[in-house]
Amino acid sequence: VSPTRPCIGVFDSGFGGLTVLRALLDRLPNADFVYLGDTARLPYGTKSPETITRYTEQALRFVQQHGAEMLVVACNTASALALPALGPTAIPVLGVIQPGAEAASTAAPEGSTALILATEATVQSHAYARACADHGLQTFEKACPLFVPLVEEGWTDTAVTEQVADIYLREALDSLAAPPAAIVLGCTHYPLLRALLTRRVAALGLPIPIVDAAEATAQRALAAVPHAGDRSHRPQHIAFFATDSAAKFQRLGPRFLHREIEAVTLVDLDA
Ligand code: DGL
């Protein structure tokens, strides 16, 4: 990674990864970013490991062509399924599963159980179970396939979403002998449900800490490119790319990024 101002690629199946970009922008003021959202092929959470690996390889090539010196795979599903399958890469690639497990281990004592909420594909991969085991944590992995479409719809605070959350939480808790010590939001979209989930968990009389990978991922990125953490007077430049509807990206993206998105360039990764 170069000693000049680094450019960091951030990749997700859509705009959910903007929650990770937000943490990176805070932690790495002396870096520029290339964000690629593969909105045309979202959701990844229901696809096979082979397909997700192929998409991730394309994304890696794309950000490299746009000057990125490191890739942060913000998508939990791609991190879980594609990263173990990637061979040696020309630039460092950082996923969100290890940081997510690290975040769980800061909230849950060794030997306890973390409840992982994620997409079907991430759950099937058991990537979180393995990463958490490295920290001495047990896991119960629960697929919550309705959360992504609800968040995409902007329904982060509706009665319907509360009901869906209650059902998922109840199903998970019924499978566990004791309440989990932490809940991990193992999907890019779930941080937008943090407030709602916190309320529902409290309503069950269980004050369980809820963690996500964004902050821990940003810290790992900073460790890989320490000078990106230097103070800088130059504003960070972010180039946004999407594989479908730039207009939708611009409309929904700010919910995840907490700032306006001025321009999004449409790209075709198969071209
Ligand atoms: N980005 C995906 C993840 O974090 C969620 C959306 C999708 O299924 O593509 O798992």
PDB file of C-alpha atoms and ligand atoms in Angstrom:
ATOM      1  CA  VAL A   1       0.000   0.000   0.000  1.00  0.00           C
ATOM      2  CA  SER A   2       1.495   3.288  -1.113  1.00  0.00           C
ATOM      3  CA  PRO A   3       2.799   5.944   1.312  1.00  0.00           C
ATOM      4  CA  THR A   4       0.773   8.626  -0.543  1.00  0.00           C
ATOM      5  CA  ARG A   5      -2.933   9.055   0.022  1.00  0.00           C
ATOM      6  CA  PRO A   6      -4.403   5.567  -0.311  1.00  0.00           C
ATOM      7  CA  CYS A   7      -7.461   4.664  -2.328  1.00  0.00           C
ATOM      8  CA  ILE A   8      -9.603   1.961  -0.766  1.00  0.00           C
ATOM      9  CA  GLY A   9     -12.151  -0.107  -2.648  1.00  0.00           C
ATOM     10  CA  VAL A  10     -15.366  -1.033  -0.859  1.00  0.00           C
ATOM     11  CA  PHE A  11     -17.621  -3.659  -2.363  1.00  0.00           C
ATOM     12  CA  ASP A  12     -21.109  -4.836  -1.523  1.00  0.00           C
ATOM     13  CA  SER A  13     -23.992  -6.530  -3.277  1.00  0.00           C
ATOM     14  CA  GLY A  14     -25.835  -3.209  -3.046  1.00  0.00           C
ATOM     15  CA  PHE A  15     -25.912  -0.096  -0.910  1.00  0.00           C
ATOM     16  CA  GLY A  16     -26.018  -1.854   2.477  1.00  0.00           C
ATOM     17  CA  GLY A  17     -22.211  -1.777   2.503  1.00  0.00           C
ATOM     18  CA  LEU A  18     -22.455   1.980   2.887  1.00  0.00           C
ATOM     19  CA  THR A  19     -22.833   1.266   6.630  1.00  0.00           C
ATOM     20  CA  VAL A  20     -19.245  -0.025   6.493  1.00  0.00           C
ATOM     21  CA  LEU A  21     -18.096   2.856   4.277  1.00  0.00           C
ATOM     22  CA  ARG A  22     -19.483   5.234   6.921  1.00  0.00           C
ATOM     23  CA  ALA A  23     -17.204   3.716   9.563  1.00  0.00           C
ATOM     24  CA  LEU A  24     -14.253   3.781   7.147  1.00  0.00           C
ATOM     25  CA  LEU A  25     -14.825   7.475   6.358  1.00  0.00           C
ATOM     26  CA  ASP A  26     -14.730   8.275  10.088  1.00  0.00           C
ATOM     27  CA  ARG A  27     -11.611   6.259  10.839  1.00  0.00           C
ATOM     28  CA  LEU A  28      -9.632   6.952   7.661  1.00  0.00           C
ATOM     29  CA  PRO A  29      -9.790  10.703   6.990  1.00  0.00           C
ATOM     30  CA  ASN A  30      -6.666  10.564   4.807  1.00  0.00           C
ATOM     31  CA  ALA A  31      -8.013   8.086   2.237  1.00  0.00           C
ATOM     32  CA  ASP A  32     -10.082   8.198  -0.928  1.00  0.00           C
ATOM     33  CA  PHE A  33     -12.656   5.545  -1.726  1.00  0.00           C
ATOM     34  CA  VAL A  34     -14.153   3.651  -4.640  1.00  0.00           C
ATOM     35  CA  TYR A  35     -17.500   2.095  -3.695  1.00  0.00           C
ATOM     36  CA  LEU A  36     -19.034  -0.570  -5.890  1.00  0.00           C
ATOM     37  CA  GLY A  37     -22.589  -1.774  -5.264  1.00  0.00           C
ATOM     38  CA  ASP A  38     -23.641  -4.729  -7.399  1.00  0.00           C
ATOM     39  CA  THR A  39     -27.277  -3.674  -7.246  1.00  0.00           C
ATOM     40  CA  ALA A  40     -28.216  -5.477 -10.474  1.00  0.00           C
ATOM     41  CA  ARG A  41     -27.416  -8.848  -8.904  1.00  0.00           C
ATOM     42  CA  LEU A  42     -28.560  -8.251  -5.317  1.00  0.00           C
ATOM     43  CA  PRO A  43     -29.437 -10.232  -3.260  1.00  0.00           C
ATOM     44  CA  TYR A  44     -26.297 -12.304  -2.819  1.00  0.00           C
ATOM     45  CA  GLY A  45     -27.742 -13.884   0.323  1.00  0.00           C
ATOM     46  CA  THR A  46     -29.691 -16.492  -1.622  1.00  0.00           C
ATOM     47  CA  LYS A  47     -26.996 -17.370  -4.196  1.00  0.00           C
ATOM     48  CA  SER A  48     -24.452 -20.188  -4.422  1.00  0.00           C
ATOM     49  CA  PRO A  49     -20.816 -19.895  -3.288  1.00  0.00           C
ATOM     50  CA  GLU A  50     -19.608 -20.313  -6.912  1.00  0.00           C
ATOM     51  CA  THR A  51     -21.717 -17.418  -8.176  1.00  0.00           C
ATOM     52  CA  ILE A  52     -20.816 -15.136  -5.287  1.00  0.00           C
ATOM     53  CA  THR A  53     -17.111 -15.937  -5.750  1.00  0.00           C
ATOM     54  CA  ARG A  54     -17.303 -15.055  -9.449  1.00  0.00           C
ATOM     55  CA  TYR A  55     -19.028 -11.754  -8.667  1.00  0.00           C
ATOM     56  CA  THR A  56     -16.441 -10.948  -6.002  1.00  0.00           C
ATOM     57  CA  GLU A  57     -13.562 -11.639  -8.408  1.00  0.00           C
ATOM     58  CA  GLN A  58     -15.134  -9.222 -10.882  1.00  0.00           C
ATOM     59  CA  ALA A  59     -15.504  -6.605  -8.160  1.00  0.00           C
ATOM     60  CA  LEU A  60     -11.884  -7.035  -7.127  1.00  0.00           C
ATOM     61  CA  ARG A  61     -10.722  -6.480 -10.718  1.00  0.00           C
ATOM     62  CA  PHE A  62     -13.010  -3.455 -11.012  1.00  0.00           C
ATOM     63  CA  VAL A  63     -11.729  -1.623  -7.938  1.00  0.00           C
ATOM     64  CA  GLN A  64      -8.131  -2.412  -8.883  1.00  0.00           C
ATOM     65  CA  GLN A  65      -8.721  -0.872 -12.313  1.00  0.00           C
ATOM     66  CA  HIS A  66     -10.008   2.209 -10.480  1.00  0.00           C
ATOM     67  CA  GLY A  67      -6.849   2.580  -8.440  1.00  0.00           C
ATOM     68  CA  ALA A  68      -7.778   0.833  -5.194  1.00  0.00           C
ATOM     69  CA  GLU A  69      -4.824  -0.440  -3.184  1.00  0.00           C
ATOM     70  CA  MET A  70      -6.952  -2.481  -0.850  1.00  0.00           C
ATOM     71  CA  LEU A  71     -10.444  -3.983  -1.021  1.00  0.00           C
ATOM     72  CA  VAL A  72     -12.853  -4.051   1.871  1.00  0.00           C
ATOM     73  CA  VAL A  73     -15.606  -6.584   1.167  1.00  0.00           C
ATOM     74  CA  ALA A  74     -18.435  -4.988   3.142  1.00  0.00           C
ATOM     75  CA  CYS A  75     -20.908  -7.706   2.197  1.00  0.00           C
ATOM     76  CA  ASN A  76     -21.145 -10.414   4.855  1.00  0.00           C
ATOM     77  CA  THR A  77     -22.317 -12.990   2.321  1.00  0.00           C
ATOM     78  CA  ALA A  78     -19.396 -12.338  -0.060  1.00  0.00           C
ATOM     79  CA  SER A  79     -16.969 -12.237   2.877  1.00  0.00           C
ATOM     80  CA  ALA A  80     -18.274 -15.569   4.143  1.00  0.00           C
ATOM     81  CA  LEU A  81     -18.434 -17.416   0.830  1.00  0.00           C
ATOM     82  CA  ALA A  82     -16.014 -15.821  -1.623  1.00  0.00           C
ATOM     83  CA  LEU A  83     -13.008 -14.817   0.444  1.00  0.00           C
ATOM     84  CA  PRO A  84     -12.010 -18.363   1.412  1.00  0.00           C
ATOM     85  CA  ALA A  85     -12.225 -19.300  -2.304  1.00  0.00           C
ATOM     86  CA  LEU A  86     -10.129 -16.395  -3.662  1.00  0.00           C
ATOM     87  CA  GLY A  87      -6.580 -17.359  -4.526  1.00  0.00           C
ATOM     88  CA  PRO A  88      -3.665 -14.981  -3.964  1.00  0.00           C
ATOM     89  CA  THR A  89      -4.752 -11.419  -4.759  1.00  0.00           C
ATOM     90  CA  ALA A  90      -2.735  -8.483  -6.126  1.00  0.00           C
ATOM     91  CA  ILE A  91      -4.066  -6.177  -3.396  1.00  0.00           C
ATOM     92  CA  PRO A  92      -5.009  -6.983   0.217  1.00  0.00           C
ATOM     93  CA  VAL A  93      -8.627  -8.006   0.696  1.00  0.00           C
ATOM     94  CA  LEU A  94     -10.372  -7.505   4.023  1.00  0.00           C
ATOM     95  CA  GLY A  95     -13.744  -9.056   4.858  1.00  0.00           C
ATOM     96  CA  VAL A  96     -16.232  -8.351   7.634  1.00  0.00           C
ATOM     97  CA  ILE A  97     -16.602 -11.794   9.240  1.00  0.00           C
ATOM     98  CA  GLN A  98     -13.433 -11.768  11.365  1.00  0.00           C
ATOM     99  CA  PRO A  99     -14.099  -8.182  12.520  1.00  0.00           C
ATOM    100  CA  GLY A 100     -17.698  -9.173  13.280  1.00  0.00           C
ATOM    101  CA  ALA A 101     -16.504 -12.077  15.407  1.00  0.00           C
ATOM    102  CA  GLU A 102     -14.040  -9.737  17.107  1.00  0.00           C
ATOM    103  CA  ALA A 103     -16.892  -7.345  17.916  1.00  0.00           C
ATOM    104  CA  ALA A 104     -18.869 -10.280  19.345  1.00  0.00           C
ATOM    105  CA  SER A 105     -15.945 -11.255  21.541  1.00  0.00           C
ATOM    106  CA  THR A 106     -15.745  -7.754  23.027  1.00  0.00           C
ATOM    107  CA  ALA A 107     -19.409  -7.981  24.056  1.00  0.00           C
ATOM    108  CA  ALA A 108     -19.700 -11.663  25.016  1.00  0.00           C
ATOM    109  CA  PRO A 109     -17.474 -13.440  27.544  1.00  0.00           C
ATOM    110  CA  GLU A 110     -15.442 -16.453  26.452  1.00  0.00           C
ATOM    111  CA  GLY A 111     -17.446 -19.674  26.524  1.00  0.00           C
ATOM    112  CA  SER A 112     -20.767 -17.865  26.061  1.00  0.00           C
ATOM    113  CA  THR A 113     -23.015 -17.965  23.007  1.00  0.00           C
ATOM    114  CA  ALA A 114     -23.421 -15.243  20.383  1.00  0.00           C
ATOM    115  CA  LEU A 115     -26.576 -15.157  18.294  1.00  0.00           C
ATOM    116  CA  ILE A 116     -25.630 -14.426  14.674  1.00  0.00           C
ATOM    117  CA  LEU A 117     -28.334 -12.876  12.490  1.00  0.00           C
ATOM    118  CA  ALA A 118     -27.418 -13.123   8.798  1.00  0.00           C
ATOM    119  CA  THR A 119     -28.547 -14.102   5.319  1.00  0.00           C
ATOM    120  CA  GLU A 120     -29.302 -17.705   4.430  1.00  0.00           C
ATOM    121  CA  ALA A 121     -26.022 -18.079   2.494  1.00  0.00           C
ATOM    122  CA  THR A 122     -23.914 -16.657   5.335  1.00  0.00           C
ATOM    123  CA  VAL A 123     -25.618 -18.958   7.841  1.00  0.00           C
ATOM    124  CA  GLN A 124     -25.108 -22.002   5.582  1.00  0.00           C
ATOM    125  CA  SER A 125     -21.390 -21.208   5.273  1.00  0.00           C
ATOM    126  CA  HIS A 126     -20.936 -21.236   9.087  1.00  0.00           C
ATOM    127  CA  ALA A 127     -18.191 -18.639   8.571  1.00  0.00           C
ATOM    128  CA  TYR A 128     -19.297 -16.775  11.704  1.00  0.00           C
ATOM    129  CA  ALA A 129     -19.342 -19.985  13.756  1.00  0.00           C
ATOM    130  CA  ARG A 130     -15.717 -20.663  12.787  1.00  0.00           C
ATOM    131  CA  ALA A 131     -14.566 -17.080  13.329  1.00  0.00           C
ATOM    132  CA  CYS A 132     -16.311 -16.867  16.712  1.00  0.00           C
ATOM    133  CA  ALA A 133     -14.867 -20.239  17.770  1.00  0.00           C
ATOM    134  CA  ASP A 134     -11.412 -18.653  17.324  1.00  0.00           C
ATOM    135  CA  HIS A 135     -12.461 -16.257  20.097  1.00  0.00           C
ATOM    136  CA  GLY A 136     -13.779 -19.056  22.312  1.00  0.00           C
ATOM    137  CA  LEU A 137     -17.411 -18.239  21.563  1.00  0.00           C
ATOM    138  CA  GLN A 138     -20.263 -20.602  20.771  1.00  0.00           C
ATOM    139  CA  THR A 139     -22.762 -19.425  18.175  1.00  0.00           C
ATOM    140  CA  PHE A 140     -26.313 -19.915  17.092  1.00  0.00           C
ATOM    141  CA  GLU A 141     -26.744 -18.765  13.497  1.00  0.00           C
ATOM    142  CA  LYS A 142     -30.176 -17.578  12.435  1.00  0.00           C
ATOM    143  CA  ALA A 143     -31.115 -16.690   8.854  1.00  0.00           C
ATOM    144  CA  CYS A 144     -33.420 -13.656   8.649  1.00  0.00           C
ATOM    145  CA  PRO A 145     -34.245 -13.501   4.926  1.00  0.00           C
ATOM    146  CA  LEU A 146     -37.087 -10.997   5.266  1.00  0.00           C
ATOM    147  CA  PHE A 147     -34.931  -8.291   6.826  1.00  0.00           C
ATOM    148  CA  VAL A 148     -33.112  -7.253   3.618  1.00  0.00           C
ATOM    149  CA  PRO A 149     -36.284  -6.580   1.575  1.00  0.00           C
ATOM    150  CA  LEU A 150     -37.879  -4.779   4.539  1.00  0.00           C
ATOM    151  CA  VAL A 151     -34.860  -2.485   4.914  1.00  0.00           C
ATOM    152  CA  GLU A 152     -34.677  -1.953   1.131  1.00  0.00           C
ATOM    153  CA  GLU A 153     -38.293  -0.831   1.345  1.00  0.00           C
ATOM    154  CA  GLY A 154     -37.347   1.655   4.052  1.00  0.00           C
ATOM    155  CA  TRP A 155     -39.462  -0.207   6.617  1.00  0.00           C
ATOM    156  CA  THR A 156     -36.970   0.060   9.442  1.00  0.00           C
ATOM    157  CA  ASP A 157     -39.538   1.152  11.986  1.00  0.00           C
ATOM    158  CA  THR A 158     -42.886  -0.398  11.121  1.00  0.00           C
ATOM    159  CA  ALA A 159     -45.200  -2.780  12.973  1.00  0.00           C
ATOM    160  CA  VAL A 160     -44.663  -5.410  10.266  1.00  0.00           C
ATOM    161  CA  THR A 161     -40.894  -5.345  10.750  1.00  0.00           C
ATOM    162  CA  GLU A 162     -41.349  -5.561  14.522  1.00  0.00           C
ATOM    163  CA  GLN A 163     -43.488  -8.661  14.067  1.00  0.00           C
ATOM    164  CA  VAL A 164     -40.942 -10.236  11.749  1.00  0.00           C
ATOM    165  CA  ALA A 165     -38.145  -9.451  14.223  1.00  0.00           C
ATOM    166  CA  ASP A 166     -40.178 -10.927  17.081  1.00  0.00           C
ATOM    167  CA  ILE A 167     -40.673 -14.164  15.147  1.00  0.00           C
ATOM    168  CA  TYR A 168     -36.992 -14.489  14.257  1.00  0.00           C
ATOM    169  CA  LEU A 169     -35.888 -13.671  17.804  1.00  0.00           C
ATOM    170  CA  ARG A 170     -38.416 -16.055  19.330  1.00  0.00           C
ATOM    171  CA  GLU A 171     -37.384 -18.880  16.981  1.00  0.00           C
ATOM    172  CA  ALA A 172     -33.723 -18.335  17.850  1.00  0.00           C
ATOM    173  CA  LEU A 173     -34.304 -18.035  21.593  1.00  0.00           C
ATOM    174  CA  ASP A 174     -36.501 -21.144  21.633  1.00  0.00           C
ATOM    175  CA  SER A 175     -33.587 -23.105  20.146  1.00  0.00           C
ATOM    176  CA  LEU A 176     -31.180 -21.948  22.839  1.00  0.00           C
ATOM    177  CA  ALA A 177     -30.968 -23.325  26.361  1.00  0.00           C
ATOM    178  CA  ALA A 178     -30.016 -19.883  27.723  1.00  0.00           C
ATOM    179  CA  PRO A 179     -30.235 -16.338  26.276  1.00  0.00           C
ATOM    180  CA  PRO A 180     -27.227 -15.401  24.121  1.00  0.00           C
ATOM    181  CA  ALA A 181     -24.581 -13.063  25.544  1.00  0.00           C
ATOM    182  CA  ALA A 182     -24.532 -10.940  22.379  1.00  0.00           C
ATOM    183  CA  ILE A 183     -26.376 -10.527  19.105  1.00  0.00           C
ATOM    184  CA  VAL A 184     -24.273  -9.988  15.964  1.00  0.00           C
ATOM    185  CA  LEU A 185     -25.792  -8.092  13.028  1.00  0.00           C
ATOM    186  CA  GLY A 186     -24.124 -10.264  10.393  1.00  0.00           C
ATOM    187  CA  CYS A 187     -25.528  -8.517   7.332  1.00  0.00           C
ATOM    188  CA  THR A 188     -24.953  -5.063   5.855  1.00  0.00           C
ATOM    189  CA  HIS A 189     -28.618  -4.116   6.150  1.00  0.00           C
ATOM    190  CA  TYR A 190     -29.233  -5.088   9.748  1.00  0.00           C
ATOM    191  CA  PRO A 191     -27.522  -2.073  11.392  1.00  0.00           C
ATOM    192  CA  LEU A 192     -30.507  -0.092  10.132  1.00  0.00           C
ATOM    193  CA  LEU A 193     -32.687  -2.306  12.318  1.00  0.00           C
ATOM    194  CA  ARG A 194     -30.516  -1.813  15.400  1.00  0.00           C
ATOM    195  CA  ALA A 195     -32.969   0.514  17.169  1.00  0.00           C
ATOM    196  CA  LEU A 196     -35.934  -1.729  16.419  1.00  0.00           C
ATOM    197  CA  LEU A 197     -34.068  -4.893  17.476  1.00  0.00           C
ATOM    198  CA  THR A 198     -32.826  -3.215  20.651  1.00  0.00           C
ATOM    199  CA  ARG A 199     -36.437  -2.379  21.517  1.00  0.00           C
ATOM    200  CA  ARG A 200     -37.714  -5.889  20.755  1.00  0.00           C
ATOM    201  CA  VAL A 201     -34.935  -7.564  22.723  1.00  0.00           C
ATOM    202  CA  ALA A 202     -35.662  -5.240  25.662  1.00  0.00           C
ATOM    203  CA  ALA A 203     -39.363  -6.084  25.365  1.00  0.00           C
ATOM    204  CA  LEU A 204     -38.444  -9.725  25.880  1.00  0.00           C
ATOM    205  CA  GLY A 205     -36.759  -8.676  29.119  1.00  0.00           C
ATOM    206  CA  LEU A 206     -33.312  -9.500  27.767  1.00  0.00           C
ATOM    207  CA  PRO A 207     -30.787  -6.646  27.731  1.00  0.00           C
ATOM    208  CA  ILE A 208     -28.488  -8.358  25.209  1.00  0.00           C
ATOM    209  CA  PRO A 209     -25.783  -6.178  23.583  1.00  0.00           C
ATOM    210  CA  ILE A 210     -26.114  -5.875  19.805  1.00  0.00           C
ATOM    211  CA  VAL A 211     -22.916  -5.511  17.779  1.00  0.00           C
ATOM    212  CA  ASP A 212     -21.949  -5.206  14.118  1.00  0.00           C
ATOM    213  CA  ALA A 213     -18.746  -5.477  12.113  1.00  0.00           C
ATOM    214  CA  ALA A 214     -18.482  -1.945  10.704  1.00  0.00           C
ATOM    215  CA  GLU A 215     -16.344  -0.339  13.406  1.00  0.00           C
ATOM    216  CA  ALA A 216     -14.054  -3.359  13.871  1.00  0.00           C
ATOM    217  CA  THR A 217     -13.606  -3.572  10.084  1.00  0.00           C
ATOM    218  CA  ALA A 218     -12.602   0.085   9.907  1.00  0.00           C
ATOM    219  CA  GLN A 219     -10.057  -0.501  12.677  1.00  0.00           C
ATOM    220  CA  ARG A 220      -8.553  -3.412  10.733  1.00  0.00           C
ATOM    221  CA  ALA A 221      -8.381  -1.294   7.584  1.00  0.00           C
ATOM    222  CA  LEU A 222      -6.622   1.409   9.573  1.00  0.00           C
ATOM    223  CA  ALA A 223      -4.101  -1.114  10.893  1.00  0.00           C
ATOM    224  CA  ALA A 224      -3.361  -2.139   7.280  1.00  0.00           C
ATOM    225  CA  VAL A 225      -2.965   1.474   6.066  1.00  0.00           C
ATOM    226  CA  PRO A 226      -1.994   3.490   9.161  1.00  0.00           C
ATOM    227  CA  HIS A 227      -1.323   6.775   7.301  1.00  0.00           C
ATOM    228  CA  ALA A 228      -4.953   6.746   6.129  1.00  0.00           C
ATOM    229  CA  GLY A 229      -5.748   7.709   9.714  1.00  0.00           C
ATOM    230  CA  ASP A 230      -3.705  10.925   9.498  1.00  0.00           C
ATOM    231  CA  ARG A 231      -5.565  14.198   9.729  1.00  0.00           C
ATOM    232  CA  SER A 232      -6.165  15.704   6.340  1.00  0.00           C
ATOM    233  CA  HIS A 233      -7.486  19.034   5.110  1.00  0.00           C
ATOM    234  CA  ARG A 234      -8.407  17.627   1.742  1.00  0.00           C
ATOM    235  CA  PRO A 235     -11.918  16.204   1.672  1.00  0.00           C
ATOM    236  CA  GLN A 236     -12.155  12.471   1.046  1.00  0.00           C
ATOM    237  CA  HIS A 237     -13.073  11.693  -2.518  1.00  0.00           C
ATOM    238  CA  ILE A 238     -15.637   8.916  -2.956  1.00  0.00           C
ATOM    239  CA  ALA A 239     -16.438   7.517  -6.394  1.00  0.00           C
ATOM    240  CA  PHE A 240     -19.704   5.559  -6.340  1.00  0.00           C
ATOM    241  CA  PHE A 241     -20.456   2.853  -8.880  1.00  0.00           C
ATOM    242  CA  ALA A 242     -23.551   0.674  -9.176  1.00  0.00           C
ATOM    243  CA  THR A 243     -24.531  -2.039 -11.627  1.00  0.00           C
ATOM    244  CA  ASP A 244     -28.180  -0.984 -11.720  1.00  0.00           C
ATOM    245  CA  SER A 245     -30.328   2.108 -11.229  1.00  0.00           C
ATOM    246  CA  ALA A 246     -28.024   4.926 -10.165  1.00  0.00           C
ATOM    247  CA  ALA A 247     -31.159   6.866  -9.204  1.00  0.00           C
ATOM    248  CA  LYS A 248     -32.268   4.228  -6.662  1.00  0.00           C
ATOM    249  CA  PHE A 249     -28.742   4.119  -5.240  1.00  0.00           C
ATOM    250  CA  GLN A 250     -28.801   7.884  -4.791  1.00  0.00           C
ATOM    251  CA  ARG A 251     -32.228   7.756  -3.186  1.00  0.00           C
ATOM    252  CA  LEU A 252     -31.662   4.865  -0.749  1.00  0.00           C
ATOM    253  CA  GLY A 253     -27.908   5.194  -0.185  1.00  0.00           C
ATOM    254  CA  PRO A 254     -28.108   8.186   2.187  1.00  0.00           C
ATOM    255  CA  ARG A 255     -30.117   6.059   4.668  1.00  0.00           C
ATOM    256  CA  PHE A 256     -27.074   3.852   5.048  1.00  0.00           C
ATOM    257  CA  LEU A 257     -24.328   6.454   4.615  1.00  0.00           C
ATOM    258  CA  HIS A 258     -25.938   9.337   6.537  1.00  0.00           C
ATOM    259  CA  ARG A 259     -24.842  11.823   3.889  1.00  0.00           C
ATOM    260  CA  GLU A 260     -25.977  12.812   0.415  1.00  0.00           C
ATOM    261  CA  ILE A 261     -24.663  10.945  -2.595  1.00  0.00           C
ATOM    262  CA  GLU A 262     -24.084  13.371  -5.441  1.00  0.00           C
ATOM    263  CA  ALA A 263     -23.164  11.126  -8.343  1.00  0.00           C
ATOM    264  CA  VAL A 264     -23.369   7.417  -9.055  1.00  0.00           C
ATOM    265  CA  THR A 265     -21.880   5.900 -12.207  1.00  0.00           C
ATOM    266  CA  LEU A 266     -23.619   2.920 -13.773  1.00  0.00           C
ATOM    267  CA  VAL A 267     -21.240   0.068 -14.704  1.00  0.00           C
ATOM    268  CA  ASP A 268     -21.472  -3.364 -16.310  1.00  0.00           C
ATOM    269  CA  LEU A 269     -19.102  -5.837 -14.651  1.00  0.00           C
ATOM    270  CA  ASP A 270     -19.605  -8.406 -17.436  1.00  0.00           C
ATOM    271  CA  ALA A 271     -18.518  -5.981 -20.175  1.00  0.00           C
TER     272      ALA A 271
HETATM  273  N1  DGL B   1     -24.881  -7.472   1.546  1.00  0.00           N
HETATM  274  C1  DGL B   1     -25.535  -8.687   1.980  1.00  0.00           C
HETATM  275  C2  DGL B   1     -24.872  -9.176   3.271  1.00  0.00           C
HETATM  276  O1  DGL B   1     -24.275  -8.426   4.008  1.00  0.00           O
HETATM  277  C3  DGL B   1     -27.018  -8.512   2.194  1.00  0.00           C
HETATM  278  C4  DGL B   1     -27.799  -8.257   0.938  1.00  0.00           C
HETATM  279  C5  DGL B   1     -27.746  -9.421  -0.034  1.00  0.00           C
HETATM  280  O2  DGL B   1     -28.269 -10.515   0.266  1.00  0.00           O
HETATM  281  O3  DGL B   1     -27.143  -9.232  -1.087  1.00  0.00           O
HETATM  282  O4  DGL B   1     -24.969 -10.349   3.574  1.00  0.00           O
END
